């Protein structure tokens, strides 16, 4: 009987120790989770930041004072995705110069509203914005050369500032037929740049002398 009581006491002691160990580990785990929550939040913030750098669409644009053919990527953001930022590389063939050239363009778009025509088509009646374009060539300069009288040009020939307005029509691709894009958007834009505007006021040019028409396609990835 004494042995039996001793065994029961030992069993109770073991069970009590196991329970205490379990509650201790549980409390420690909860404490670790509370302590690590700031770390988890920082990790989530870093992850969100890097994900935001992934382009949400690609574009191809023809003309527009930024190159004959331009390929680029961009990011949509804002409450209703009404803002877009594009980065383009363009190709400028030989015209009056001896060599073809590469251009780079940074473009900001604003889409005030959209109209869903049906399940597949969405019309964007107004797009507008501005973009900055540069040509990689020694023929253009940022600072006015000494051979010109001071203030002769008054602006850089290497960087052009453009403004534009346009319209878009988006086709939403059915889920089963999507390969690399969830939608394709066709657009056109009418643009002008600072040099053209200055020339128009001083030389009384016709609209077709200072306005440029361009076309393009946008492929939404996400």
Coordinates of C-alpha atoms in Angstrom, one line a residue:
X1 CA 0.0 0.0 0.0
X2 CA 2.8 2.3 0.8
X3 CA 4.4 1.6 -2.6
X4 CA 1.1 2.3 -4.2
X5 CA 0.7 5.7 -2.5
X6 CA 4.2 6.5 -3.4
X7 CA 3.6 5.7 -7.0
X8 CA 0.4 7.7 -7.0
X9 CA 2.3 10.6 -5.5
X10 CA 5.0 10.3 -8.1
X11 CA 2.4 10.3 -10.9
X12 CA 0.7 13.4 -9.5
X13 CA 4.0 15.1 -9.3
X14 CA 4.9 14.3 -12.9
X15 CA 1.5 15.4 -14.1
X16 CA 1.7 18.6 -12.1
X17 CA 5.2 19.3 -13.5
X18 CA 4.0 18.6 -17.1
X19 CA 1.1 21.0 -16.6
X20 CA 3.3 23.7 -15.2
X21 CA 5.8 23.2 -18.0
X22 CA 3.0 23.5 -20.6
X23 CA 1.6 26.7 -19.1
X24 CA 5.1 28.1 -18.9
X25 CA 5.8 27.4 -22.5
X26 CA 2.4 28.7 -23.6
X27 CA 3.0 31.9 -21.7
X28 CA 6.5 32.2 -23.1
X29 CA 5.2 31.7 -26.7
X30 CA 2.6 34.4 -26.2
X31 CA 5.3 36.7 -24.8
X32 CA 7.6 36.0 -27.8
X33 CA 4.7 36.7 -30.2
X34 CA 4.0 40.0 -28.5
X35 CA 7.7 40.9 -28.5
X36 CA 8.2 39.9 -32.2
X37 CA 5.1 41.8 -33.5
X38 CA 7.1 44.9 -34.2
X39 CA 9.6 42.8 -36.1
X40 CA 6.8 41.1 -38.1
X41 CA 5.4 44.5 -38.8
X42 CA 8.7 45.8 -40.1
X43 CA 9.1 42.7 -42.3
X44 CA 5.6 43.2 -43.7
X45 CA 6.4 46.8 -44.4
X46 CA 9.6 45.9 -46.3
X47 CA 7.8 43.3 -48.2
X48 CA 5.1 45.7 -49.2
X49 CA 7.7 48.3 -50.2
X50 CA 9.5 45.9 -52.5
X51 CA 6.2 44.6 -54.0
X52 CA 5.3 48.2 -54.8
X53 CA 8.4 48.5 -57.0
X54 CA 7.1 45.7 -59.4
X55 CA 5.6 47.3 -62.5
X56 CA 1.9 46.7 -62.9
X57 CA 1.8 47.2 -66.7
X58 CA 3.9 47.5 -69.8
X59 CA 3.4 49.9 -72.7
X60 CA 4.4 50.5 -76.3
X61 CA 4.0 54.0 -77.8
X62 CA 4.5 55.3 -81.3
X63 CA 5.7 58.9 -81.7
X64 CA 4.7 61.7 -79.4
X65 CA 8.0 63.6 -79.5
X66 CA 9.8 60.9 -77.4
X67 CA 11.0 58.6 -80.1
X68 CA 9.6 56.7 -83.0
X69 CA 9.0 53.5 -81.0
X70 CA 9.0 53.6 -77.2
X71 CA 8.9 50.6 -74.8
X72 CA 8.2 51.1 -71.1
X73 CA 6.8 49.9 -67.9
X74 CA 4.7 51.7 -65.3
X75 CA 2.9 51.7 -62.0
X76 CA -0.8 52.4 -61.3
X77 CA -1.8 53.8 -57.9
X78 CA -4.3 56.0 -56.1
X79 CA -7.7 55.2 -54.6
X80 CA -9.2 54.4 -58.0
X81 CA -5.9 53.8 -59.8
X82 CA -6.3 57.2 -61.4
X83 CA -2.5 57.9 -61.3
X84 CA 0.2 56.3 -63.4
X85 CA 3.9 56.7 -63.7
X86 CA 5.7 55.5 -66.9
X87 CA 9.4 55.0 -67.7
X88 CA 10.2 54.6 -71.4
X89 CA 13.2 53.8 -73.6
X90 CA 12.8 55.0 -77.2
X91 CA 14.4 54.6 -80.5
X92 CA 15.0 57.6 -82.8
X93 CA 16.1 56.7 -86.3
X94 CA 18.4 58.8 -88.5
X95 CA 16.7 61.8 -90.0
X96 CA 18.9 64.8 -90.5
X97 CA 21.7 63.4 -88.2
X98 CA 24.3 60.7 -89.0
X99 CA 23.3 58.3 -86.3
X100 CA 20.2 56.9 -84.7
X101 CA 19.6 57.7 -81.0
X102 CA 18.2 56.3 -77.8
X103 CA 15.7 58.4 -75.8
X104 CA 14.4 58.1 -72.2
X105 CA 11.1 59.5 -71.0
X106 CA 9.6 59.8 -67.5
X107 CA 5.8 60.3 -67.8
X108 CA 3.0 61.1 -65.4
X109 CA -0.6 60.3 -66.3
X110 CA -3.9 61.2 -64.7
X111 CA -7.2 59.5 -65.5
X112 CA -10.1 61.4 -63.8
X113 CA -12.8 58.8 -64.4
X114 CA -13.8 55.7 -66.4
X115 CA -17.0 54.5 -68.0
X116 CA -17.7 50.8 -68.2
X117 CA -19.4 50.1 -71.5
X118 CA -20.0 46.4 -70.8
X119 CA -18.2 43.5 -69.0
X120 CA -15.3 43.6 -71.5
X121 CA -14.9 47.3 -72.5
X122 CA -14.0 50.3 -70.4
X123 CA -13.8 53.8 -71.9
X124 CA -11.5 56.4 -70.4
X125 CA -12.8 59.7 -72.0
X126 CA -10.0 61.8 -70.7
X127 CA -6.3 61.2 -69.9
X128 CA -3.9 64.0 -69.3
X129 CA -0.4 64.6 -67.9
X130 CA 3.1 65.6 -68.6
X131 CA 6.4 63.9 -69.4
X132 CA 10.1 64.7 -69.6
X133 CA 12.1 63.4 -72.5
X134 CA 15.9 63.4 -73.1
X135 CA 18.1 62.2 -76.0
X136 CA 21.4 60.4 -75.4
X137 CA 23.6 62.4 -77.7
X138 CA 26.4 64.9 -77.5
X139 CA 24.5 67.0 -80.1
X140 CA 22.2 68.3 -77.3
X141 CA 23.2 70.3 -74.2
X142 CA 21.9 71.1 -70.8
X143 CA 23.7 74.4 -70.4
X144 CA 23.8 76.9 -73.2
X145 CA 27.1 76.7 -75.1
X146 CA 29.4 79.8 -75.1
X147 CA 29.0 80.2 -78.9
X148 CA 25.5 81.5 -78.3
X149 CA 24.7 84.9 -76.8
X150 CA 23.6 84.7 -73.2
X151 CA 19.9 83.9 -73.0
X152 CA 19.7 83.2 -76.7
X153 CA 17.7 80.0 -76.1
X154 CA 16.8 80.3 -72.5
X155 CA 16.2 76.5 -72.0
X156 CA 18.0 73.2 -72.5
X157 CA 17.9 71.3 -75.7
X158 CA 18.7 68.0 -74.0
X159 CA 15.5 67.8 -71.9
X160 CA 12.0 68.6 -73.3
X161 CA 8.9 69.1 -71.2
X162 CA 5.7 67.9 -72.8
X163 CA 2.0 68.1 -71.9
X164 CA -0.7 65.9 -73.4
X165 CA -4.4 65.0 -73.5
X166 CA -5.9 61.8 -74.9
X167 CA -8.5 59.0 -74.6
X168 CA -8.4 55.2 -74.0
X169 CA -10.4 52.1 -74.6
X170 CA -9.6 49.0 -72.5
X171 CA -10.5 45.5 -73.3
X172 CA -10.7 43.1 -70.3
X173 CA -9.5 39.7 -71.3
X174 CA -11.5 36.7 -70.0
X175 CA -9.8 34.7 -67.3
X176 CA -9.5 31.5 -69.4
X177 CA -7.8 33.4 -72.3
X178 CA -5.2 35.3 -70.3
X179 CA -1.6 34.5 -71.0
X180 CA 0.5 37.5 -70.0
X181 CA -2.0 40.3 -69.5
X182 CA -5.4 40.7 -67.9
X183 CA -6.4 43.6 -70.2
X184 CA -5.2 45.5 -73.2
X185 CA -5.7 49.3 -73.6
X186 CA -5.5 51.2 -76.8
X187 CA -4.9 54.9 -76.6
X188 CA -4.0 58.1 -78.5
X189 CA -2.6 61.3 -77.2
X190 CA -2.1 64.9 -78.6
X191 CA 0.9 66.5 -77.1
X192 CA 3.2 69.6 -77.4
X193 CA 6.4 70.6 -75.7
X194 CA 7.9 73.8 -74.3
X195 CA 10.0 74.5 -77.5
X196 CA 6.9 74.1 -79.7
X197 CA 4.8 76.4 -77.6
X198 CA 7.5 79.1 -77.5
X199 CA 7.9 78.8 -81.3
X200 CA 4.1 79.0 -81.8
X201 CA 3.8 82.3 -79.9
X202 CA 6.8 83.9 -81.6
X203 CA 6.4 82.6 -85.1
X204 CA 2.6 82.2 -85.5
X205 CA 2.7 78.6 -86.4
X206 CA -0.2 76.4 -87.4
X207 CA -1.5 73.8 -84.9
X208 CA 0.0 70.9 -87.0
X209 CA 3.4 72.5 -86.5
X210 CA 3.4 72.4 -82.7
X211 CA 1.0 69.5 -81.9
X212 CA 2.0 65.8 -82.1
X213 CA -0.2 62.8 -82.4
X214 CA 0.8 59.5 -80.9
X215 CA -0.7 56.0 -80.4
X216 CA 0.0 53.2 -78.1
X217 CA -1.0 50.0 -76.3
X218 CA -1.0 49.2 -72.6
X219 CA -0.8 45.7 -71.2
X220 CA -2.0 45.3 -67.6
X221 CA -0.2 42.6 -65.7
X222 CA -1.8 42.9 -62.3

